């Protein structure tokens, strides 16, 4: 990959990687760190990366960095709201749809959450998601199906509470 292709990748993909990291981490500073770390790792290996493969490489690297941050934060106990959904629901009705969607996403296993975010929030194809998450397309479809089913069930339960 040339310097020009690298700079173009920064312009094109940095916002998407940031949104992807922010949805997982719920912390702007950590999401910024993931974006920086991702582009630093790509720059270190830029000579061995093909320009047309940079998108997949970036999101794969970001996904790995996000998982590392989550593991580190869980070990140290610093991350707020890691499993807030497990604490129980409040008896006060909350009509915040985005909040309910975020809570529902947080109930999913990381791989399902990533697959849904990449597909429904970022618009990636099944094959692109498979490459990013190191899965095959069939596995991606199964994970997305199961995730959507879980999200639907969660949102139905919330509807009963509200």
PDB file of N, CA and C in Angstrom, residues 25 27 30 67-83:
ATOM      1  N   UNK A  25     -17.607  -0.077  22.892  1.00  0.00           N
ATOM      2  CA  UNK A  25     -16.944   0.343  24.121  1.00  0.00           C
ATOM      3  C   UNK A  25     -17.709   1.376  24.940  1.00  0.00           C
ATOM      4  N   UNK A  27     -17.367   4.431  25.119  1.00  0.00           N
ATOM      5  CA  UNK A  27     -16.436   5.375  25.713  1.00  0.00           C
ATOM      6  C   UNK A  27     -15.687   6.043  24.567  1.00  0.00           C
ATOM      7  N   UNK A  30     -11.771   5.680  24.663  1.00  0.00           N
ATOM      8  CA  UNK A  30     -11.325   4.339  24.277  1.00  0.00           C
ATOM      9  C   UNK A  30     -11.523   4.109  22.780  1.00  0.00           C
ATOM     10  N   UNK A  67     -11.610  -6.091  21.212  1.00  0.00           N
ATOM     11  CA  UNK A  67     -11.654  -7.257  22.095  1.00  0.00           C
ATOM     12  C   UNK A  67     -10.573  -7.164  23.165  1.00  0.00           C
ATOM     13  N   UNK A  68      -9.390  -6.690  22.791  1.00  0.00           N
ATOM     14  CA  UNK A  68      -8.312  -6.528  23.771  1.00  0.00           C
ATOM     15  C   UNK A  68      -8.684  -5.511  24.847  1.00  0.00           C
ATOM     16  N   UNK A  69      -9.282  -4.396  24.437  1.00  0.00           N
ATOM     17  CA  UNK A  69      -9.698  -3.365  25.397  1.00  0.00           C
ATOM     18  C   UNK A  69     -10.767  -3.917  26.334  1.00  0.00           C
ATOM     19  N   UNK A  70     -11.731  -4.642  25.789  1.00  0.00           N
ATOM     20  CA  UNK A  70     -12.809  -5.201  26.611  1.00  0.00           C
ATOM     21  C   UNK A  70     -12.240  -6.187  27.627  1.00  0.00           C
ATOM     22  N   UNK A  71     -11.335  -7.048  27.188  1.00  0.00           N
ATOM     23  CA  UNK A  71     -10.722  -8.005  28.112  1.00  0.00           C
ATOM     24  C   UNK A  71      -9.941  -7.288  29.200  1.00  0.00           C
ATOM     25  N   UNK A  72      -9.190  -6.278  28.801  1.00  0.00           N
ATOM     26  CA  UNK A  72      -8.390  -5.521  29.770  1.00  0.00           C
ATOM     27  C   UNK A  72      -9.278  -4.802  30.772  1.00  0.00           C
ATOM     28  N   UNK A  73     -10.344  -4.173  30.288  1.00  0.00           N
ATOM     29  CA  UNK A  73     -11.233  -3.427  31.161  1.00  0.00           C
ATOM     30  C   UNK A  73     -12.012  -4.344  32.097  1.00  0.00           C
ATOM     31  N   UNK A  74     -12.383  -5.505  31.615  1.00  0.00           N
ATOM     32  CA  UNK A  74     -13.091  -6.458  32.480  1.00  0.00           C
ATOM     33  C   UNK A  74     -12.172  -6.957  33.581  1.00  0.00           C
ATOM     34  N   UNK A  75     -10.900  -7.200  33.234  1.00  0.00           N
ATOM     35  CA  UNK A  75      -9.941  -7.653  34.245  1.00  0.00           C
ATOM     36  C   UNK A  75      -9.704  -6.585  35.300  1.00  0.00           C
ATOM     37  N   UNK A  76      -9.584  -5.336  34.851  1.00  0.00           N
ATOM     38  CA  UNK A  76      -9.291  -4.264  35.808  1.00  0.00           C
ATOM     39  C   UNK A  76     -10.556  -3.747  36.483  1.00  0.00           C
ATOM     40  N   UNK A  77     -11.710  -4.043  35.910  1.00  0.00           N
ATOM     41  CA  UNK A  77     -12.976  -3.611  36.503  1.00  0.00           C
ATOM     42  C   UNK A  77     -13.253  -2.137  36.327  1.00  0.00           C
ATOM     43  N   UNK A  78     -12.559  -1.488  35.377  1.00  0.00           N
ATOM     44  CA  UNK A  78     -12.709  -0.053  35.198  1.00  0.00           C
ATOM     45  C   UNK A  78     -13.848   0.354  34.279  1.00  0.00           C
ATOM     46  N   UNK A  79     -14.231  -0.511  33.367  1.00  0.00           N
ATOM     47  CA  UNK A  79     -15.218  -0.113  32.373  1.00  0.00           C
ATOM     48  C   UNK A  79     -16.604  -0.056  33.002  1.00  0.00           C
ATOM     49  N   UNK A  80     -17.230   1.089  32.885  1.00  0.00           N
ATOM     50  CA  UNK A  80     -18.570   1.255  33.418  1.00  0.00           C
ATOM     51  C   UNK A  80     -19.565   0.584  32.487  1.00  0.00           C
ATOM     52  N   UNK A  81     -20.628   0.080  33.057  1.00  0.00           N
ATOM     53  CA  UNK A  81     -21.732  -0.496  32.286  1.00  0.00           C
ATOM     54  C   UNK A  81     -21.325  -1.717  31.470  1.00  0.00           C
ATOM     55  N   UNK A  82     -20.353  -2.501  31.928  1.00  0.00           N
ATOM     56  CA  UNK A  82     -19.952  -3.680  31.173  1.00  0.00           C
ATOM     57  C   UNK A  82     -21.131  -4.615  31.011  1.00  0.00           C
ATOM     58  N   UNK A  83     -21.837  -4.882  32.122  1.00  0.00           N
ATOM     59  CA  UNK A  83     -23.020  -5.731  32.058  1.00  0.00           C
ATOM     60  C   UNK A  83     -24.160  -5.057  32.821  1.00  0.00           C
TER      61      UNK A  83
END
